[in-house]
Amino acid sequence: MATWFISDLHLNANQPALIQQACEFLEHLPANTDALYILGDLFEYWVGDDSLNTPYTSALQSVFTGLKQLKQRGIPVYFQHGNRDFILGQAFADYTGLCLLPESVVIDLYGTPSLLMHGDTLCTDDVAYQQARVLLRNPQWQQQALNQPIEARIQQALAMRAQSQIHQMQAESIVDVNQTAVIQAMQQANVTRLIHGHTHRPAHHKFLLHDQAMNRIVLGDWHINRPSFLKIDEQHLTLNF
């Protein structure tokens, strides 16, 4: 038995090969899989669940089908929102059969309590992003956005994505996690293991805190012919990137 973790696939219609790669990953998850956790940014952007079964998401239908088939196989799928697909809602979860998680949650991984997060809230040095995040996660702002036509939302999402890419290039040093924020999150959750994505800097970080061994595992983003995943079973931990 094993539990799998992925994040930051950034699937979109302009990369059909990446969509196919994601579908193959879902299809070939072993039968002994306990669960699959998607820790955010499954999509490059998500403009609302009302885009399901419309031409705007037709290129992603194979991914939706892959998620449905996992449920049919008895493999539960859990999803945390990322900074790209934060407006994904219960209608999508019902349609694909996955379970939505809060932005931070502790699960028991074969005897080790583990904190799961997308990871963006740990990047506290990026003050501009954190301020924008407060607005984007505001239910009133989200409802106002959803009241716009789908095409207008897509254009807004593309503009936000372009601005984000410029910001990351200008502020490379502040888009990684803040170690103090990491420690605070782990202490608050009372865990020695943290698993997250977002930064696109896959690694297994080990450090001591009050003589206690702590582990922070960062999932990688996906590229064609280079999927990134974490597999944990009762004895082993494998980070692929």
PDB file of C-alpha atoms in Angstrom:
ATOM      1  CA  MET A   1       0.000   0.000   0.000  1.00  0.00           C
ATOM      2  CA  ALA A   2       1.204   3.511  -0.791  1.00  0.00           C
ATOM      3  CA  THR A   3       0.037   7.115  -0.846  1.00  0.00           C
ATOM      4  CA  TRP A   4       0.899   9.414  -3.751  1.00  0.00           C
ATOM      5  CA  PHE A   5       1.241  13.196  -3.880  1.00  0.00           C
ATOM      6  CA  ILE A   6       1.399  15.546  -6.860  1.00  0.00           C
ATOM      7  CA  SER A   7       1.074  19.291  -7.395  1.00  0.00           C
ATOM      8  CA  ASP A   8       1.766  22.079  -9.850  1.00  0.00           C
ATOM      9  CA  LEU A   9       0.831  20.265 -13.040  1.00  0.00           C
ATOM     10  CA  HIS A  10      -0.481  23.546 -14.493  1.00  0.00           C
ATOM     11  CA  LEU A  11      -2.567  21.715 -17.084  1.00  0.00           C
ATOM     12  CA  ASN A  12      -3.960  23.819 -19.912  1.00  0.00           C
ATOM     13  CA  ALA A  13      -5.235  23.392 -23.454  1.00  0.00           C
ATOM     14  CA  ASN A  14      -2.000  24.675 -24.969  1.00  0.00           C
ATOM     15  CA  GLN A  15      -0.035  21.653 -23.715  1.00  0.00           C
ATOM     16  CA  PRO A  16      -1.845  18.504 -24.898  1.00  0.00           C
ATOM     17  CA  ALA A  17       1.239  16.355 -24.290  1.00  0.00           C
ATOM     18  CA  LEU A  18       1.242  17.357 -20.626  1.00  0.00           C
ATOM     19  CA  ILE A  19      -2.462  16.573 -20.375  1.00  0.00           C
ATOM     20  CA  GLN A  20      -1.807  13.142 -21.877  1.00  0.00           C
ATOM     21  CA  GLN A  21       1.029  12.579 -19.416  1.00  0.00           C
ATOM     22  CA  ALA A  22      -1.265  13.413 -16.511  1.00  0.00           C
ATOM     23  CA  CYS A  23      -3.918  11.024 -17.817  1.00  0.00           C
ATOM     24  CA  GLU A  24      -1.368   8.229 -18.100  1.00  0.00           C
ATOM     25  CA  PHE A  25      -0.202   8.891 -14.544  1.00  0.00           C
ATOM     26  CA  LEU A  26      -3.759   8.627 -13.236  1.00  0.00           C
ATOM     27  CA  GLU A  27      -4.456   5.523 -15.310  1.00  0.00           C
ATOM     28  CA  HIS A  28      -1.355   3.701 -14.130  1.00  0.00           C
ATOM     29  CA  LEU A  29      -1.632   4.362 -10.407  1.00  0.00           C
ATOM     30  CA  PRO A  30      -1.221   0.919  -8.804  1.00  0.00           C
ATOM     31  CA  ALA A  31      -4.239  -0.942  -7.497  1.00  0.00           C
ATOM     32  CA  ASN A  32      -2.730  -0.915  -4.000  1.00  0.00           C
ATOM     33  CA  THR A  33      -2.809   2.899  -3.833  1.00  0.00           C
ATOM     34  CA  ASP A  34      -4.304   4.109  -0.555  1.00  0.00           C
ATOM     35  CA  ALA A  35      -4.954   7.630  -1.854  1.00  0.00           C
ATOM     36  CA  LEU A  36      -3.837  10.337  -4.258  1.00  0.00           C
ATOM     37  CA  TYR A  37      -3.352  13.864  -2.924  1.00  0.00           C
ATOM     38  CA  ILE A  38      -3.243  16.795  -5.346  1.00  0.00           C
ATOM     39  CA  LEU A  39      -1.746  19.747  -3.485  1.00  0.00           C
ATOM     40  CA  GLY A  40      -2.896  22.546  -5.746  1.00  0.00           C
ATOM     41  CA  ASP A  41      -2.327  24.030  -9.196  1.00  0.00           C
ATOM     42  CA  LEU A  42      -3.640  21.021 -11.053  1.00  0.00           C
ATOM     43  CA  PHE A  43      -4.652  23.545 -13.702  1.00  0.00           C
ATOM     44  CA  GLU A  44      -2.841  26.597 -15.047  1.00  0.00           C
ATOM     45  CA  TYR A  45      -6.012  28.481 -14.230  1.00  0.00           C
ATOM     46  CA  TRP A  46      -9.574  27.650 -13.278  1.00  0.00           C
ATOM     47  CA  VAL A  47     -12.275  30.231 -13.917  1.00  0.00           C
ATOM     48  CA  GLY A  48     -15.246  28.524 -12.295  1.00  0.00           C
ATOM     49  CA  ASP A  49     -17.091  25.248 -12.129  1.00  0.00           C
ATOM     50  CA  ASP A  50     -19.654  26.554 -14.615  1.00  0.00           C
ATOM     51  CA  SER A  51     -16.977  26.046 -17.273  1.00  0.00           C
ATOM     52  CA  LEU A  52     -17.381  22.278 -16.909  1.00  0.00           C
ATOM     53  CA  ASN A  53     -18.808  20.623 -20.022  1.00  0.00           C
ATOM     54  CA  THR A  54     -18.226  23.730 -22.120  1.00  0.00           C
ATOM     55  CA  PRO A  55     -15.779  24.314 -24.992  1.00  0.00           C
ATOM     56  CA  TYR A  56     -13.547  26.173 -22.530  1.00  0.00           C
ATOM     57  CA  THR A  57     -12.607  22.932 -20.758  1.00  0.00           C
ATOM     58  CA  SER A  58     -13.008  20.418 -23.592  1.00  0.00           C
ATOM     59  CA  ALA A  59      -9.240  19.830 -23.742  1.00  0.00           C
ATOM     60  CA  LEU A  60      -9.295  18.817 -20.071  1.00  0.00           C
ATOM     61  CA  GLN A  61     -12.138  16.302 -20.266  1.00  0.00           C
ATOM     62  CA  SER A  62      -9.707  13.379 -20.373  1.00  0.00           C
ATOM     63  CA  VAL A  63      -8.291  14.524 -17.029  1.00  0.00           C
ATOM     64  CA  PHE A  64     -11.773  14.744 -15.552  1.00  0.00           C
ATOM     65  CA  THR A  65     -12.421  11.214 -16.801  1.00  0.00           C
ATOM     66  CA  GLY A  66      -9.170   9.985 -15.275  1.00  0.00           C
ATOM     67  CA  LEU A  67     -10.187  11.350 -11.883  1.00  0.00           C
ATOM     68  CA  LYS A  68     -13.618   9.733 -12.157  1.00  0.00           C
ATOM     69  CA  GLN A  69     -12.042   6.395 -13.000  1.00  0.00           C
ATOM     70  CA  LEU A  70      -9.891   6.509  -9.880  1.00  0.00           C
ATOM     71  CA  LYS A  71     -13.031   6.766  -7.782  1.00  0.00           C
ATOM     72  CA  GLN A  72     -14.522   3.851  -9.708  1.00  0.00           C
ATOM     73  CA  ARG A  73     -11.372   1.855  -8.898  1.00  0.00           C
ATOM     74  CA  GLY A  74     -11.791   2.643  -5.201  1.00  0.00           C
ATOM     75  CA  ILE A  75      -8.829   5.044  -5.002  1.00  0.00           C
ATOM     76  CA  PRO A  76      -9.771   8.223  -3.114  1.00  0.00           C
ATOM     77  CA  VAL A  77      -8.491  11.529  -4.497  1.00  0.00           C
ATOM     78  CA  TYR A  78      -8.012  14.584  -2.286  1.00  0.00           C
ATOM     79  CA  PHE A  79      -7.484  18.118  -3.550  1.00  0.00           C
ATOM     80  CA  GLN A  80      -6.069  21.270  -1.983  1.00  0.00           C
ATOM     81  CA  HIS A  81      -6.474  24.593  -3.750  1.00  0.00           C
ATOM     82  CA  GLY A  82      -3.425  26.238  -5.264  1.00  0.00           C
ATOM     83  CA  ASN A  83      -2.874  29.816  -6.284  1.00  0.00           C
ATOM     84  CA  ARG A  84      -3.989  28.998  -9.844  1.00  0.00           C
ATOM     85  CA  ASP A  85      -7.141  26.986  -9.163  1.00  0.00           C
ATOM     86  CA  PHE A  86      -8.335  28.532  -5.904  1.00  0.00           C
ATOM     87  CA  ILE A  87     -11.844  29.115  -7.268  1.00  0.00           C
ATOM     88  CA  LEU A  88     -12.415  25.433  -8.016  1.00  0.00           C
ATOM     89  CA  GLY A  89     -15.492  24.380  -6.082  1.00  0.00           C
ATOM     90  CA  GLN A  90     -17.771  21.636  -4.868  1.00  0.00           C
ATOM     91  CA  ALA A  91     -19.439  21.189  -8.248  1.00  0.00           C
ATOM     92  CA  PHE A  92     -16.088  20.164  -9.733  1.00  0.00           C
ATOM     93  CA  ALA A  93     -15.474  17.842  -6.786  1.00  0.00           C
ATOM     94  CA  ASP A  94     -18.862  16.204  -7.269  1.00  0.00           C
ATOM     95  CA  TYR A  95     -18.311  15.909 -11.027  1.00  0.00           C
ATOM     96  CA  THR A  96     -14.923  14.210 -10.738  1.00  0.00           C
ATOM     97  CA  GLY A  97     -15.415  12.360  -7.451  1.00  0.00           C
ATOM     98  CA  LEU A  98     -12.623  13.988  -5.496  1.00  0.00           C
ATOM     99  CA  CYS A  99     -12.699  15.423  -1.969  1.00  0.00           C
ATOM    100  CA  LEU A 100     -11.784  19.049  -1.275  1.00  0.00           C
ATOM    101  CA  LEU A 101      -9.388  19.713   1.604  1.00  0.00           C
ATOM    102  CA  PRO A 102      -8.804  22.876   3.647  1.00  0.00           C
ATOM    103  CA  GLU A 103      -5.671  24.898   2.893  1.00  0.00           C
ATOM    104  CA  SER A 104      -3.788  23.053   5.622  1.00  0.00           C
ATOM    105  CA  VAL A 105      -4.574  19.609   6.951  1.00  0.00           C
ATOM    106  CA  VAL A 106      -2.799  16.935   8.994  1.00  0.00           C
ATOM    107  CA  ILE A 107      -3.078  13.314   7.894  1.00  0.00           C
ATOM    108  CA  ASP A 108      -1.614  10.147   9.368  1.00  0.00           C
ATOM    109  CA  LEU A 109       0.878   8.614   6.951  1.00  0.00           C
ATOM    110  CA  TYR A 110       1.577   5.131   8.223  1.00  0.00           C
ATOM    111  CA  GLY A 111       2.108   6.342  11.772  1.00  0.00           C
ATOM    112  CA  THR A 112       3.658   9.745  10.998  1.00  0.00           C
ATOM    113  CA  PRO A 113       1.375  12.786  11.293  1.00  0.00           C
ATOM    114  CA  SER A 114       2.066  14.920   8.216  1.00  0.00           C
ATOM    115  CA  LEU A 115       1.001  18.477   7.424  1.00  0.00           C
ATOM    116  CA  LEU A 116      -0.190  19.087   3.857  1.00  0.00           C
ATOM    117  CA  MET A 117      -0.265  22.554   2.279  1.00  0.00           C
ATOM    118  CA  HIS A 118      -0.072  24.044  -1.191  1.00  0.00           C
ATOM    119  CA  GLY A 119       2.814  26.139   0.116  1.00  0.00           C
ATOM    120  CA  ASP A 120       2.026  29.671  -1.002  1.00  0.00           C
ATOM    121  CA  THR A 121       1.156  30.826   2.515  1.00  0.00           C
ATOM    122  CA  LEU A 122       4.700  29.921   3.577  1.00  0.00           C
ATOM    123  CA  CYS A 123       6.212  32.484   1.177  1.00  0.00           C
ATOM    124  CA  THR A 124       5.747  35.324   3.646  1.00  0.00           C
ATOM    125  CA  ASP A 125       8.677  37.364   2.298  1.00  0.00           C
ATOM    126  CA  ASP A 126       6.603  37.991  -0.828  1.00  0.00           C
ATOM    127  CA  VAL A 127       4.456  40.683   0.745  1.00  0.00           C
ATOM    128  CA  ALA A 128       2.843  41.767  -2.528  1.00  0.00           C
ATOM    129  CA  TYR A 129       1.637  38.234  -3.241  1.00  0.00           C
ATOM    130  CA  GLN A 130       0.309  37.720   0.282  1.00  0.00           C
ATOM    131  CA  GLN A 131      -1.679  40.947   0.029  1.00  0.00           C
ATOM    132  CA  ALA A 132      -3.117  39.893  -3.325  1.00  0.00           C
ATOM    133  CA  ARG A 133      -3.934  36.460  -1.928  1.00  0.00           C
ATOM    134  CA  VAL A 134      -6.168  37.969   0.752  1.00  0.00           C
ATOM    135  CA  LEU A 135      -8.241  39.605  -1.988  1.00  0.00           C
ATOM    136  CA  LEU A 136      -8.365  36.564  -4.256  1.00  0.00           C
ATOM    137  CA  ARG A 137      -9.536  34.279  -1.443  1.00  0.00           C
ATOM    138  CA  ASN A 138     -12.267  36.698  -0.364  1.00  0.00           C
ATOM    139  CA  PRO A 139     -15.664  35.038  -1.044  1.00  0.00           C
ATOM    140  CA  GLN A 140     -17.213  38.353  -2.077  1.00  0.00           C
ATOM    141  CA  TRP A 141     -14.466  38.998  -4.638  1.00  0.00           C
ATOM    142  CA  GLN A 142     -14.796  35.454  -5.941  1.00  0.00           C
ATOM    143  CA  GLN A 143     -18.547  35.799  -6.383  1.00  0.00           C
ATOM    144  CA  GLN A 144     -18.094  39.063  -8.256  1.00  0.00           C
ATOM    145  CA  ALA A 145     -15.581  37.331 -10.513  1.00  0.00           C
ATOM    146  CA  LEU A 146     -17.938  34.415 -11.130  1.00  0.00           C
ATOM    147  CA  ASN A 147     -20.682  36.833 -12.147  1.00  0.00           C
ATOM    148  CA  GLN A 148     -18.607  37.837 -15.172  1.00  0.00           C
ATOM    149  CA  PRO A 149     -18.837  35.938 -18.483  1.00  0.00           C
ATOM    150  CA  ILE A 150     -16.475  32.963 -18.726  1.00  0.00           C
ATOM    151  CA  GLU A 151     -14.490  34.541 -21.558  1.00  0.00           C
ATOM    152  CA  ALA A 152     -13.882  37.668 -19.461  1.00  0.00           C
ATOM    153  CA  ARG A 153     -12.704  35.509 -16.560  1.00  0.00           C
ATOM    154  CA  ILE A 154     -10.277  33.679 -18.828  1.00  0.00           C
ATOM    155  CA  GLN A 155      -8.779  36.937 -20.037  1.00  0.00           C
ATOM    156  CA  GLN A 156      -8.423  38.113 -16.454  1.00  0.00           C
ATOM    157  CA  ALA A 157      -6.759  34.829 -15.462  1.00  0.00           C
ATOM    158  CA  LEU A 158      -4.297  35.105 -18.347  1.00  0.00           C
ATOM    159  CA  ALA A 159      -3.457  38.677 -17.374  1.00  0.00           C
ATOM    160  CA  MET A 160      -2.900  37.646 -13.760  1.00  0.00           C
ATOM    161  CA  ARG A 161      -0.695  34.769 -14.889  1.00  0.00           C
ATOM    162  CA  ALA A 162       1.454  37.076 -17.012  1.00  0.00           C
ATOM    163  CA  GLN A 163       1.809  39.530 -14.139  1.00  0.00           C
ATOM    164  CA  SER A 164       2.760  36.683 -11.794  1.00  0.00           C
ATOM    165  CA  GLN A 165       5.492  35.490 -14.150  1.00  0.00           C
ATOM    166  CA  ILE A 166       6.965  38.994 -14.340  1.00  0.00           C
ATOM    167  CA  HIS A 167       6.854  39.288 -10.560  1.00  0.00           C
ATOM    168  CA  GLN A 168       8.637  35.965 -10.085  1.00  0.00           C
ATOM    169  CA  MET A 169      11.447  36.978 -12.420  1.00  0.00           C
ATOM    170  CA  GLN A 170      11.864  40.258 -10.590  1.00  0.00           C
ATOM    171  CA  ALA A 171      11.697  38.736  -7.114  1.00  0.00           C
ATOM    172  CA  GLU A 172      13.362  35.329  -7.379  1.00  0.00           C
ATOM    173  CA  SER A 173      14.826  35.613  -3.891  1.00  0.00           C
ATOM    174  CA  ILE A 174      11.484  36.120  -2.137  1.00  0.00           C
ATOM    175  CA  VAL A 175       9.257  33.530  -3.809  1.00  0.00           C
ATOM    176  CA  ASP A 176      10.636  30.647  -1.766  1.00  0.00           C
ATOM    177  CA  VAL A 177       9.293  29.716   1.646  1.00  0.00           C
ATOM    178  CA  ASN A 178      10.281  31.551   4.793  1.00  0.00           C
ATOM    179  CA  GLN A 179      11.874  29.155   7.276  1.00  0.00           C
ATOM    180  CA  THR A 180      10.260  30.887  10.243  1.00  0.00           C
ATOM    181  CA  ALA A 181       6.854  30.441   8.612  1.00  0.00           C
ATOM    182  CA  VAL A 182       7.661  26.768   8.027  1.00  0.00           C
ATOM    183  CA  ILE A 183       8.570  26.222  11.666  1.00  0.00           C
ATOM    184  CA  GLN A 184       5.491  28.071  12.894  1.00  0.00           C
ATOM    185  CA  ALA A 185       3.194  26.002  10.676  1.00  0.00           C
ATOM    186  CA  MET A 186       4.760  22.726  11.772  1.00  0.00           C
ATOM    187  CA  GLN A 187       4.701  23.651  15.447  1.00  0.00           C
ATOM    188  CA  GLN A 188       1.102  24.805  15.261  1.00  0.00           C
ATOM    189  CA  ALA A 189       0.129  21.514  13.628  1.00  0.00           C
ATOM    190  CA  ASN A 190       2.349  19.548  16.040  1.00  0.00           C
ATOM    191  CA  VAL A 191       4.047  17.588  13.263  1.00  0.00           C
ATOM    192  CA  THR A 192       7.570  16.665  12.232  1.00  0.00           C
ATOM    193  CA  ARG A 193       6.762  16.324   8.525  1.00  0.00           C
ATOM    194  CA  LEU A 194       5.478  18.935   6.073  1.00  0.00           C
ATOM    195  CA  ILE A 195       4.599  18.223   2.434  1.00  0.00           C
ATOM    196  CA  HIS A 196       3.893  21.075   0.032  1.00  0.00           C
ATOM    197  CA  GLY A 197       4.294  22.322  -3.519  1.00  0.00           C
ATOM    198  CA  HIS A 198       4.040  25.795  -5.080  1.00  0.00           C
ATOM    199  CA  THR A 199       7.708  26.830  -5.206  1.00  0.00           C
ATOM    200  CA  HIS A 200       8.733  24.453  -8.034  1.00  0.00           C
ATOM    201  CA  ARG A 201      11.862  23.634  -6.010  1.00  0.00           C
ATOM    202  CA  PRO A 202      11.550  19.909  -5.312  1.00  0.00           C
ATOM    203  CA  ALA A 203      13.678  18.713  -2.425  1.00  0.00           C
ATOM    204  CA  HIS A 204      13.664  16.846   0.855  1.00  0.00           C
ATOM    205  CA  HIS A 205      14.811  19.290   3.529  1.00  0.00           C
ATOM    206  CA  LYS A 206      15.891  17.957   6.905  1.00  0.00           C
ATOM    207  CA  PHE A 207      16.606  20.089   9.942  1.00  0.00           C
ATOM    208  CA  LEU A 208      16.651  19.936  13.721  1.00  0.00           C
ATOM    209  CA  LEU A 209      14.256  21.843  15.942  1.00  0.00           C
ATOM    210  CA  HIS A 210      14.862  21.543  19.667  1.00  0.00           C
ATOM    211  CA  ASP A 211      16.829  18.348  18.994  1.00  0.00           C
ATOM    212  CA  GLN A 212      13.917  16.863  17.052  1.00  0.00           C
ATOM    213  CA  ALA A 213      14.325  15.760  13.433  1.00  0.00           C
ATOM    214  CA  MET A 214      12.033  17.696  11.087  1.00  0.00           C
ATOM    215  CA  ASN A 215      11.299  16.968   7.433  1.00  0.00           C
ATOM    216  CA  ARG A 216       9.975  19.308   4.731  1.00  0.00           C
ATOM    217  CA  ILE A 217       9.258  17.675   1.389  1.00  0.00           C
ATOM    218  CA  VAL A 218       8.691  19.940  -1.606  1.00  0.00           C
ATOM    219  CA  LEU A 219       6.891  18.570  -4.645  1.00  0.00           C
ATOM    220  CA  GLY A 220       8.066  19.585  -8.095  1.00  0.00           C
ATOM    221  CA  ASP A 221       6.175  21.069 -11.017  1.00  0.00           C
ATOM    222  CA  TRP A 222       5.451  18.961 -14.089  1.00  0.00           C
ATOM    223  CA  HIS A 223       7.184  19.062 -17.437  1.00  0.00           C
ATOM    224  CA  ILE A 224       6.724  16.917 -20.536  1.00  0.00           C
ATOM    225  CA  ASN A 225       8.492  13.582 -19.985  1.00  0.00           C
ATOM    226  CA  ARG A 226       9.304  14.670 -16.438  1.00  0.00           C
ATOM    227  CA  PRO A 227       6.402  14.220 -14.038  1.00  0.00           C
ATOM    228  CA  SER A 228       7.022  14.915 -10.383  1.00  0.00           C
ATOM    229  CA  PHE A 229       5.482  12.910  -7.564  1.00  0.00           C
ATOM    230  CA  LEU A 230       6.006  11.759  -4.013  1.00  0.00           C
ATOM    231  CA  LYS A 231       5.276   8.173  -3.034  1.00  0.00           C
ATOM    232  CA  ILE A 232       5.157   7.140   0.613  1.00  0.00           C
ATOM    233  CA  ASP A 233       4.531   3.681   1.993  1.00  0.00           C
ATOM    234  CA  GLU A 234       5.112   2.107   5.390  1.00  0.00           C
ATOM    235  CA  GLN A 235       8.871   1.867   4.898  1.00  0.00           C
ATOM    236  CA  HIS A 236       9.980   4.133   2.058  1.00  0.00           C
ATOM    237  CA  LEU A 237       9.694   7.674   0.769  1.00  0.00           C
ATOM    238  CA  THR A 238      10.388   8.364  -2.916  1.00  0.00           C
ATOM    239  CA  LEU A 239      10.473  11.876  -4.387  1.00  0.00           C
ATOM    240  CA  ASN A 240      10.621  11.898  -8.178  1.00  0.00           C
ATOM    241  CA  PHE A 241      11.325  15.030 -10.198  1.00  0.00           C
TER     242      PHE A 241
END
